[in-house]
PDB file of C-alpha atoms in Angstrom:
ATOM      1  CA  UNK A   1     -24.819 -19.957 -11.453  1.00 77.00           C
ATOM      2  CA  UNK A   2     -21.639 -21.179 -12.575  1.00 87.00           C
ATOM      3  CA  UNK A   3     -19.176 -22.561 -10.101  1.00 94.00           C
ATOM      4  CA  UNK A   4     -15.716 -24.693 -10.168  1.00 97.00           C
ATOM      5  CA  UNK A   5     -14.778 -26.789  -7.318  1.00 97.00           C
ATOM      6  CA  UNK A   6     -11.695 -27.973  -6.957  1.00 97.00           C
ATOM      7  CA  UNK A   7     -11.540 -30.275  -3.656  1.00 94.00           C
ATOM      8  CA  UNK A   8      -7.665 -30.916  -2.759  1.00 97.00           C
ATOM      9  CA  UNK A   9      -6.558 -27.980  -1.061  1.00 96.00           C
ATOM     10  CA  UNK A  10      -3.188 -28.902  -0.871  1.00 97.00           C
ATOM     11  CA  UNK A  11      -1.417 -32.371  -2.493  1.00 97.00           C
ATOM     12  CA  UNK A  12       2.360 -32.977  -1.878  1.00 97.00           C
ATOM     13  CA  UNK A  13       4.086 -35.949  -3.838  1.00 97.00           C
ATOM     14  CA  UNK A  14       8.240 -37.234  -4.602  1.00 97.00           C
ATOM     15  CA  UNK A  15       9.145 -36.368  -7.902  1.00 97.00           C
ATOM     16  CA  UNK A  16       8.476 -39.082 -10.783  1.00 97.00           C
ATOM     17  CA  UNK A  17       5.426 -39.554  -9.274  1.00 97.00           C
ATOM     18  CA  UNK A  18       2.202 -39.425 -11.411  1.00 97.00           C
ATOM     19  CA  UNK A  19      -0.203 -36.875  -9.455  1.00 97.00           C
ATOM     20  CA  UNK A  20      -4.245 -35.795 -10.635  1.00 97.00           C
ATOM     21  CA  UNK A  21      -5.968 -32.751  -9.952  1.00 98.00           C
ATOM     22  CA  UNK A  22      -9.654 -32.891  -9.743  1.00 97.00           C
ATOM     23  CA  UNK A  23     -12.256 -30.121 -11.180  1.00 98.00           C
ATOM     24  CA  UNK A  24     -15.768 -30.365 -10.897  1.00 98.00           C
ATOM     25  CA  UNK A  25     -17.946 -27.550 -12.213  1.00 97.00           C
ATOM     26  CA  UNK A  26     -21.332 -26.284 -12.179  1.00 95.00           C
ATOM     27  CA  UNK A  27     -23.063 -24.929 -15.145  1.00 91.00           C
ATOM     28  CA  UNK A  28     -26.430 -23.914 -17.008  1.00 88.00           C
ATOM     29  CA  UNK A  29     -25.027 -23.517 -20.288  1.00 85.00           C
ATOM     30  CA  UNK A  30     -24.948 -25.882 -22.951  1.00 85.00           C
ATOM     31  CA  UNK A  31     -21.693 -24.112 -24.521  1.00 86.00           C
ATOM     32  CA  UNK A  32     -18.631 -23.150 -22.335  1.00 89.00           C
ATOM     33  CA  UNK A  33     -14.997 -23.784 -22.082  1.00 90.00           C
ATOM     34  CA  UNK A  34     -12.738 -25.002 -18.756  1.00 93.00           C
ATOM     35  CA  UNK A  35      -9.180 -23.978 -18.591  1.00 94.00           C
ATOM     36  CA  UNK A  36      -6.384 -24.996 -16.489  1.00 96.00           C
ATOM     37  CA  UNK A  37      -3.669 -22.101 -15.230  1.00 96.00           C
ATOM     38  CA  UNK A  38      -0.804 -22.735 -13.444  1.00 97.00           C
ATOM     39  CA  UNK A  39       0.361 -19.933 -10.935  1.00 96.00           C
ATOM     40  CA  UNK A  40       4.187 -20.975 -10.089  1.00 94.00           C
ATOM     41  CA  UNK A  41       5.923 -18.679  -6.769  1.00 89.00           C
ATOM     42  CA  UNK A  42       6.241 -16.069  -8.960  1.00 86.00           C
ATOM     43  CA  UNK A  43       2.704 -15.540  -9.234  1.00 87.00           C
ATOM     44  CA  UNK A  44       2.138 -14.565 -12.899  1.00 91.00           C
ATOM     45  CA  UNK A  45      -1.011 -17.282 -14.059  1.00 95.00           C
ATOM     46  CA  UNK A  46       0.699 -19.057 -17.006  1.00 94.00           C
ATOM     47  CA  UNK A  47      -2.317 -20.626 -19.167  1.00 92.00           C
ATOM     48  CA  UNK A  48      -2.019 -24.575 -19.945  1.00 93.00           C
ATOM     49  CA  UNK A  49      -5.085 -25.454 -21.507  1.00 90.00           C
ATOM     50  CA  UNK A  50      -8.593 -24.479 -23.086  1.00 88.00           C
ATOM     51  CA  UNK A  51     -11.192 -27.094 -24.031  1.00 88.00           C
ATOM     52  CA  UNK A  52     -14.952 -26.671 -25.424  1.00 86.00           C
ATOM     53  CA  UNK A  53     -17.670 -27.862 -24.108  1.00 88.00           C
ATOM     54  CA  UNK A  54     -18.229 -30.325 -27.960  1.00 86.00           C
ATOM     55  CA  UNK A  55     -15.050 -31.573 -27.355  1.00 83.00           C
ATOM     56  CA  UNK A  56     -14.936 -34.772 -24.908  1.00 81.00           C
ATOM     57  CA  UNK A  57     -11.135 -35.903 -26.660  1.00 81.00           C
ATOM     58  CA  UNK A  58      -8.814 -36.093 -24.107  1.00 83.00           C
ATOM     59  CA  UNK A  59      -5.671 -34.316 -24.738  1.00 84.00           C
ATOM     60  CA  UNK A  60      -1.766 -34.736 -24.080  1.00 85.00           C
ATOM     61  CA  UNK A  61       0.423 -32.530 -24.259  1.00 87.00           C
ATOM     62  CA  UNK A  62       4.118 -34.242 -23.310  1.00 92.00           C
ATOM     63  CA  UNK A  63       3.993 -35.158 -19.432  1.00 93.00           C
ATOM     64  CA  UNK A  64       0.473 -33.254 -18.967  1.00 94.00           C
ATOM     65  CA  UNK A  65      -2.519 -34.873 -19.771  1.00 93.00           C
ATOM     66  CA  UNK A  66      -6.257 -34.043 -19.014  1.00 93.00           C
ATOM     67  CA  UNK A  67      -9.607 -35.886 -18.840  1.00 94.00           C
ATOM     68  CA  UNK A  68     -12.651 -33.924 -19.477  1.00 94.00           C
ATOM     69  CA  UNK A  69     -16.176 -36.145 -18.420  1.00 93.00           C
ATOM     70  CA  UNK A  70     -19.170 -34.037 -19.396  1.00 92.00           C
ATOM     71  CA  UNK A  71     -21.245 -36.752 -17.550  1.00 92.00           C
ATOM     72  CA  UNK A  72     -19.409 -36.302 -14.588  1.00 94.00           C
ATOM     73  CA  UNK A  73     -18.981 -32.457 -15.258  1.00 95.00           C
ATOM     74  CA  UNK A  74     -15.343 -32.877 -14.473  1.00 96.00           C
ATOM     75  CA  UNK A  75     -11.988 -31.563 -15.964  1.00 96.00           C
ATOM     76  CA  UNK A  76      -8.998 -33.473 -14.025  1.00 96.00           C
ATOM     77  CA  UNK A  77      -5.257 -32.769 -14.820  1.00 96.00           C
ATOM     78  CA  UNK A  78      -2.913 -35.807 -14.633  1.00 96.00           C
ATOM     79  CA  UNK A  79       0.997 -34.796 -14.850  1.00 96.00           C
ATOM     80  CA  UNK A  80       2.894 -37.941 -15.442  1.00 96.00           C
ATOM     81  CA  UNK A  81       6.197 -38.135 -13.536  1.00 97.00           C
ATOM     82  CA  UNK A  82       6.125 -35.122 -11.786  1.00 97.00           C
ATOM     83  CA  UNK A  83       9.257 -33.006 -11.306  1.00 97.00           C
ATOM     84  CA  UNK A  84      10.240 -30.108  -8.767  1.00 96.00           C
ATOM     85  CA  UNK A  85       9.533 -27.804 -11.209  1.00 95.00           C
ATOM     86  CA  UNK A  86       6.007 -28.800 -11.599  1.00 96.00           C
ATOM     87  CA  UNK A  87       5.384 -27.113  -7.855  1.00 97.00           C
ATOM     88  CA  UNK A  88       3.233 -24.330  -8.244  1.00 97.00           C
ATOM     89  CA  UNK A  89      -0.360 -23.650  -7.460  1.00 98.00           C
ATOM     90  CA  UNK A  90      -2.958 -24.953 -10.239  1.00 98.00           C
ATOM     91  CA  UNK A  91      -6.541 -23.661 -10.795  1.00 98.00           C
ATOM     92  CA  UNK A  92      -9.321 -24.756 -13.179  1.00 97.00           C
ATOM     93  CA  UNK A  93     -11.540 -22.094 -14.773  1.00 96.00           C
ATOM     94  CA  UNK A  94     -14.997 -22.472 -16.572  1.00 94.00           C
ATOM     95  CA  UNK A  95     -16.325 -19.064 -18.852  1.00 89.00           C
ATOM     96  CA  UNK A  96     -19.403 -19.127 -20.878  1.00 78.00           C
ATOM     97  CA  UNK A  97     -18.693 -18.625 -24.765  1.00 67.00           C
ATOM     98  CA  UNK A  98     -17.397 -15.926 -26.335  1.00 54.00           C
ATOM     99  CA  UNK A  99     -20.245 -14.997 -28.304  1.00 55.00           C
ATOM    100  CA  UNK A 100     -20.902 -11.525 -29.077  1.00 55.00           C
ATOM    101  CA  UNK A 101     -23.064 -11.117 -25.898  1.00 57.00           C
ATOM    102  CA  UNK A 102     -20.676 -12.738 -23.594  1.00 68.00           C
ATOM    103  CA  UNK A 103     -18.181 -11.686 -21.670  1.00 77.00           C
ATOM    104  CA  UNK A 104     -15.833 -14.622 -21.565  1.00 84.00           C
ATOM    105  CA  UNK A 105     -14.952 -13.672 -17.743  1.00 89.00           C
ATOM    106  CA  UNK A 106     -13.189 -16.837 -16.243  1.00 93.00           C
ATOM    107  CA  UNK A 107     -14.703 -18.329 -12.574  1.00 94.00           C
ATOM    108  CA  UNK A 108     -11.872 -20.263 -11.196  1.00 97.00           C
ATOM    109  CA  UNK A 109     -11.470 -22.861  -8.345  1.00 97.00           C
ATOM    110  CA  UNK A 110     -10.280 -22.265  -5.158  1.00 97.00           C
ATOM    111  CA  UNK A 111      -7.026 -23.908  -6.370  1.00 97.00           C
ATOM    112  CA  UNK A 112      -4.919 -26.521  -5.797  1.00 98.00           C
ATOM    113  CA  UNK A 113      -0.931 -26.256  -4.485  1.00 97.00           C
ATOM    114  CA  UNK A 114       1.372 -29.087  -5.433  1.00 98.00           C
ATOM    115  CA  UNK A 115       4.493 -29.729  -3.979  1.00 97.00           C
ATOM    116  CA  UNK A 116       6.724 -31.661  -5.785  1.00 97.00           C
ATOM    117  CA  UNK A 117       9.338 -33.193  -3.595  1.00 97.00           C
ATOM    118  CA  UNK A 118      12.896 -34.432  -4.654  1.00 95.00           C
TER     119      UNK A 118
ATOM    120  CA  UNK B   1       5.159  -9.764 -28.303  1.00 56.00           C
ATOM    121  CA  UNK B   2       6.145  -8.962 -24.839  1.00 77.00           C
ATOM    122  CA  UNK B   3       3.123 -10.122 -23.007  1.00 92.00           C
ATOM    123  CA  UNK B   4       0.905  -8.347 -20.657  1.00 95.00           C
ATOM    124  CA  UNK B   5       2.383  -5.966 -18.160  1.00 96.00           C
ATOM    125  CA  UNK B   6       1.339  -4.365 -15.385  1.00 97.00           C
ATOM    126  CA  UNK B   7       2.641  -1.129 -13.040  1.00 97.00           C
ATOM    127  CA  UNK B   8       3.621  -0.938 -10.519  1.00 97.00           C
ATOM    128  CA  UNK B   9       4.385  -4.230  -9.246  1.00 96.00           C
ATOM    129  CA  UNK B  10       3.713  -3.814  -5.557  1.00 97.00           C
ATOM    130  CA  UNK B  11       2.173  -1.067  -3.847  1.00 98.00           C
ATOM    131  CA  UNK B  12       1.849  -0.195   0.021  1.00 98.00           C
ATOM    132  CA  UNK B  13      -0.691   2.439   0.968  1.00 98.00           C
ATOM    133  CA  UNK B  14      -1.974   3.895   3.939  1.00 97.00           C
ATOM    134  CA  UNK B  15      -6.077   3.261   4.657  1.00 97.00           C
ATOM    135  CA  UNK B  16      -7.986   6.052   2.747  1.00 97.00           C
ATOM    136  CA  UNK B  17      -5.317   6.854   0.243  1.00 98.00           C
ATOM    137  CA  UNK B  18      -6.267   6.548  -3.587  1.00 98.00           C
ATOM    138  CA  UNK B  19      -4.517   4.109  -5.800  1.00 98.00           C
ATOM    139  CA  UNK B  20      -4.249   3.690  -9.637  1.00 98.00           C
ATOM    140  CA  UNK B  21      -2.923   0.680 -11.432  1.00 98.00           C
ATOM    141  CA  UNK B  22      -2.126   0.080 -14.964  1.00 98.00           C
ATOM    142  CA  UNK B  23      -2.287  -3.029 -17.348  1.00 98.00           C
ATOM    143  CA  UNK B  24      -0.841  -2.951 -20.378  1.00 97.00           C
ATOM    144  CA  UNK B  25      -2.155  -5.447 -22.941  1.00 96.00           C
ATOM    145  CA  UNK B  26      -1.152  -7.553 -25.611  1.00 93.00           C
ATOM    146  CA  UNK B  27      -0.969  -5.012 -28.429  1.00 90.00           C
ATOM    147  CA  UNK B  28      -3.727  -7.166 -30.744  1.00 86.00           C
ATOM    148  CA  UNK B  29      -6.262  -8.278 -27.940  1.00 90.00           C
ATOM    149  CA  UNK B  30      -9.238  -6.214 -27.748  1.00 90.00           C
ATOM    150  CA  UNK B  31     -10.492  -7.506 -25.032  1.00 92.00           C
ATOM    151  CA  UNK B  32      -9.331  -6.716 -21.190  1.00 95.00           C
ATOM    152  CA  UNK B  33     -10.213  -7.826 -17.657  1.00 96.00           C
ATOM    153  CA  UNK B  34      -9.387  -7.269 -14.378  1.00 97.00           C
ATOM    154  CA  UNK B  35      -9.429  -9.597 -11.426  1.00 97.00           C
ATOM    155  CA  UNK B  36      -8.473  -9.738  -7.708  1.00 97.00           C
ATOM    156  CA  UNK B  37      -7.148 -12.474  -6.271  1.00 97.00           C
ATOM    157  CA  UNK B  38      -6.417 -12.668  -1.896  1.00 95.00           C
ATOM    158  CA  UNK B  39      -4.188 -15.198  -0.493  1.00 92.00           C
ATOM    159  CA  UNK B  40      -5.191 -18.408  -0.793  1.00 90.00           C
ATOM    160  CA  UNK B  41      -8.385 -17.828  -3.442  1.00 94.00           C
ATOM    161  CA  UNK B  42      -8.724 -17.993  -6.762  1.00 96.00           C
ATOM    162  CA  UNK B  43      -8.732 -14.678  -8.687  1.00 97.00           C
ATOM    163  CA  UNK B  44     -11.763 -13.362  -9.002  1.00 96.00           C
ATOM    164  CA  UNK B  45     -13.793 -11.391 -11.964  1.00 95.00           C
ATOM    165  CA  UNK B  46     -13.872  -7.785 -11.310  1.00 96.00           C
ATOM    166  CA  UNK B  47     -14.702  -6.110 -14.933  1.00 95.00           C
ATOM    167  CA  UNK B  48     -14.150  -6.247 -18.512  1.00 93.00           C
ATOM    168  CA  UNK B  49     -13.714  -4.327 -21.478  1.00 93.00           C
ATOM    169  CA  UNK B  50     -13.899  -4.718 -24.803  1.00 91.00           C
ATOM    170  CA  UNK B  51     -12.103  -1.869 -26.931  1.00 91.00           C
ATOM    171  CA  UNK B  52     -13.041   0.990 -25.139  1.00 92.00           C
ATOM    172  CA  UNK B  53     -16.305  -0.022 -23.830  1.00 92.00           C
ATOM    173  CA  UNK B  54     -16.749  -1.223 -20.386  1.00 92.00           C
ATOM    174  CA  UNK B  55     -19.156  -4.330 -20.593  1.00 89.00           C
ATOM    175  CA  UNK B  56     -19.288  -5.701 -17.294  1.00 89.00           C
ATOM    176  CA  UNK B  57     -18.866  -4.561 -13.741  1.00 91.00           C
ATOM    177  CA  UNK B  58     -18.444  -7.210 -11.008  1.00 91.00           C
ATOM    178  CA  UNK B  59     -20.716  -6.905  -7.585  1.00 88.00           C
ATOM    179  CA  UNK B  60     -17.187  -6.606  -6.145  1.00 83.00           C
ATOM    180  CA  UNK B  61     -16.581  -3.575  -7.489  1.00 86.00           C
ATOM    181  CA  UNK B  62     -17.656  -1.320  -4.800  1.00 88.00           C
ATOM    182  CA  UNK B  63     -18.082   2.729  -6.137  1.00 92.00           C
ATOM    183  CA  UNK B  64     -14.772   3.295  -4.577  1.00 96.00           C
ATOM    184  CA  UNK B  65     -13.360   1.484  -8.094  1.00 96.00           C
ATOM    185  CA  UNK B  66     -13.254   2.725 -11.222  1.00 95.00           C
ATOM    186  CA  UNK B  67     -11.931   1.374 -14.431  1.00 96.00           C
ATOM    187  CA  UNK B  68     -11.205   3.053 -17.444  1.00 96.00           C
ATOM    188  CA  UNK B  69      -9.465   2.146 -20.910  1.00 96.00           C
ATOM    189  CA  UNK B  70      -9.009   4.898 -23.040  1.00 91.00           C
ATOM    190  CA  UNK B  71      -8.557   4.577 -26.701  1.00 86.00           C
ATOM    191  CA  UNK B  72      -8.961   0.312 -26.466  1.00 84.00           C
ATOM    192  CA  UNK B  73      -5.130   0.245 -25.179  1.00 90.00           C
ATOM    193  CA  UNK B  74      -3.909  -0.105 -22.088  1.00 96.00           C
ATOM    194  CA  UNK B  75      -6.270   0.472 -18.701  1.00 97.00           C
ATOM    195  CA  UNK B  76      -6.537   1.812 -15.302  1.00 98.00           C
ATOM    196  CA  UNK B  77      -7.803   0.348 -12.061  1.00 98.00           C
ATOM    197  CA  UNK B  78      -8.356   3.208 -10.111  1.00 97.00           C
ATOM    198  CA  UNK B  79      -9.011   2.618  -6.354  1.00 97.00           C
ATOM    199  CA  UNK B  80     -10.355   5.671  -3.952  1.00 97.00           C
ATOM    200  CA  UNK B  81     -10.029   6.231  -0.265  1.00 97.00           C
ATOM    201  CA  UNK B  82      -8.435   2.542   0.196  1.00 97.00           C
ATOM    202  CA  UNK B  83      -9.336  -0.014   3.057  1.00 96.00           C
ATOM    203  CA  UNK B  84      -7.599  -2.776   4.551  1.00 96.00           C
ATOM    204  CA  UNK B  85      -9.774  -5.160   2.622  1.00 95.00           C
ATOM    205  CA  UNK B  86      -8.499  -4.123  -0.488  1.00 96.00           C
ATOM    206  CA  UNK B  87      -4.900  -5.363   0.183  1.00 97.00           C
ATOM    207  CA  UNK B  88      -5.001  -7.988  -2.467  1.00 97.00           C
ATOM    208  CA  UNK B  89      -3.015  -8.875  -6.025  1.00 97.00           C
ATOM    209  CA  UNK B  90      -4.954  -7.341  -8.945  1.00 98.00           C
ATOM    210  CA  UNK B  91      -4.374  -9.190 -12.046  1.00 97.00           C
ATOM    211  CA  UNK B  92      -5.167  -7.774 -15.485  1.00 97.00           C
ATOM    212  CA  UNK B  93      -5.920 -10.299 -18.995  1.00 96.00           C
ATOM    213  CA  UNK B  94      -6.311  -9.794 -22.037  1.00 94.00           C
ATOM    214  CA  UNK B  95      -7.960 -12.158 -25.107  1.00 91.00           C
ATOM    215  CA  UNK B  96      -8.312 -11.728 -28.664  1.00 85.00           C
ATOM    216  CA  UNK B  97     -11.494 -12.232 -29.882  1.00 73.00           C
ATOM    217  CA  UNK B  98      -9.652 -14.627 -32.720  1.00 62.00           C
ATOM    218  CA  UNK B  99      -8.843 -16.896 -29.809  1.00 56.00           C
ATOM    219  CA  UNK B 100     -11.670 -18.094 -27.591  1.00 60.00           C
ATOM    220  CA  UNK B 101     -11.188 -17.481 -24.097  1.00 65.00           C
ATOM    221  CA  UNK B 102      -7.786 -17.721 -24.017  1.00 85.00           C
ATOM    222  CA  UNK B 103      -6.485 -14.792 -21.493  1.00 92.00           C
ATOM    223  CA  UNK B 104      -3.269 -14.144 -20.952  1.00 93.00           C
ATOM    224  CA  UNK B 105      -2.465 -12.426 -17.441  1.00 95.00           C
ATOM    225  CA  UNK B 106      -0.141 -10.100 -16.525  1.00 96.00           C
ATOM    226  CA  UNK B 107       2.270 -10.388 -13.747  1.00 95.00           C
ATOM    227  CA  UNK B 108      -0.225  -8.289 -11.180  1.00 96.00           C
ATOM    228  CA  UNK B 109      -0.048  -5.834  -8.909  1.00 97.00           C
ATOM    229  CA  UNK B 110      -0.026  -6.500  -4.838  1.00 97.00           C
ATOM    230  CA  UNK B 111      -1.577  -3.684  -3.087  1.00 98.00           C
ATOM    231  CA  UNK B 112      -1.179  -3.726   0.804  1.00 98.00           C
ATOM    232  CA  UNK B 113      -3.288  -1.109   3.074  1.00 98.00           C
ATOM    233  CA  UNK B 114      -1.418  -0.430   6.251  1.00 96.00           C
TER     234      UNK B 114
END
């Protein structure tokens, strides 16, 4: 069964401060993809990243940056100098691939909120 | 492009009233889904179209819910003689098959059963 943990509940930090959030997921298939969404107070999901399961480059993407270990079976989001903006509830999501057959239905993590102090 | 949209926005019901929500997709994305998500959880995988054809049915999708997307455009989450434990948002995506996986959500609807 697939599954995405993500273990910090709840991380609070002062703004400029570099903050990760970990993702650790459970999977049978050899091809998937892992996504991070942010959900800010407003509550609409606002997508920030797909990666394949081929693909072990880690990316950047101006102060966001994320670290996928297949050996590990982890996906962790680092945003570099966090501001008050950045406050908003993050989750990671695995889905299987999108092949004709599959669904590409997203199991996400139980979330993680991050308060971003001035 | 206006995104995904979803009606109405909140909705307060009293226990065994029926319910029907609608999601709007992005105009080129053939593929739909609907999730709930409760306070504090991440949303979860209720069903899924793709077109007009429903494809997948979550275990959480009691007989009380129905889904329906006529035409391949926009859908309904239809939800019969409501309970307290459906007071939850219910979030609608939609994907392209062009674009791997990449859903785009709308802005949900929060249903509260009094």
């Amino acid at each position: 069964a697939q599954k995405v943990t993500q273990a910090q509940t709840e991380i609070s930090v002062v703004e400029k401060e570099d903050v990760t959030l970990d993702c650790v997921y459970e999977t049978r298939d050899t091809t998937y993809y892992l996504f991070w969404y942010k959900q800010p107070p407003s509550g609409e999901l606002v997508f920030l990243i797909r990666r394949n399961s081929f693909d072990e480059q880690n990316e950047i993407s101006g102060r966001y940056s994320w670290n996928f270990q297949k050996s590990t079976s982890s996906f962790n989001f680092t945003i570099t100098a966090s501001q008050v903006v950045d406050s908003a509830v993050y989750f990671c999501a695995l889905s299987e691939a999108h092949g004709s057959s599959n669904t590409g239905k997203l199991i996400f993590g139980q979330g993680t909120t991050l308060q971003v102090k001035p | 492009d206006t995104g995904v949209s979803q009606d109405p926005r909140h909705k307060i019901t009293k226990r065994g009233q029926n319910v029907t929500f609608r999601c709007d997709p992005i105009s080129e994305h053939n593929r739909l889904y609907w999730y709930r998500q409760t306070l504090g959880q991440g949303p979860e995988f209720l069903t899924y179209f793709q077109n007009e054809a429903q494809l997948e049915k979550s275990r959480l999708l009691s007989d009380r819910f129905s889904a329906e997307r006529p035409k391949g455009s926009f859908s309904t989450l239809e939800i019969q003689r409501t309970e307290q434990g459906d007071s939850a948002m219910y979030l609608c995506a939609s994907s392209s098959s062009q674009y791997r996986g990449e859903q785009y959500f709308g802005p949900g609807t929060r249903l509260t059963v009094t």
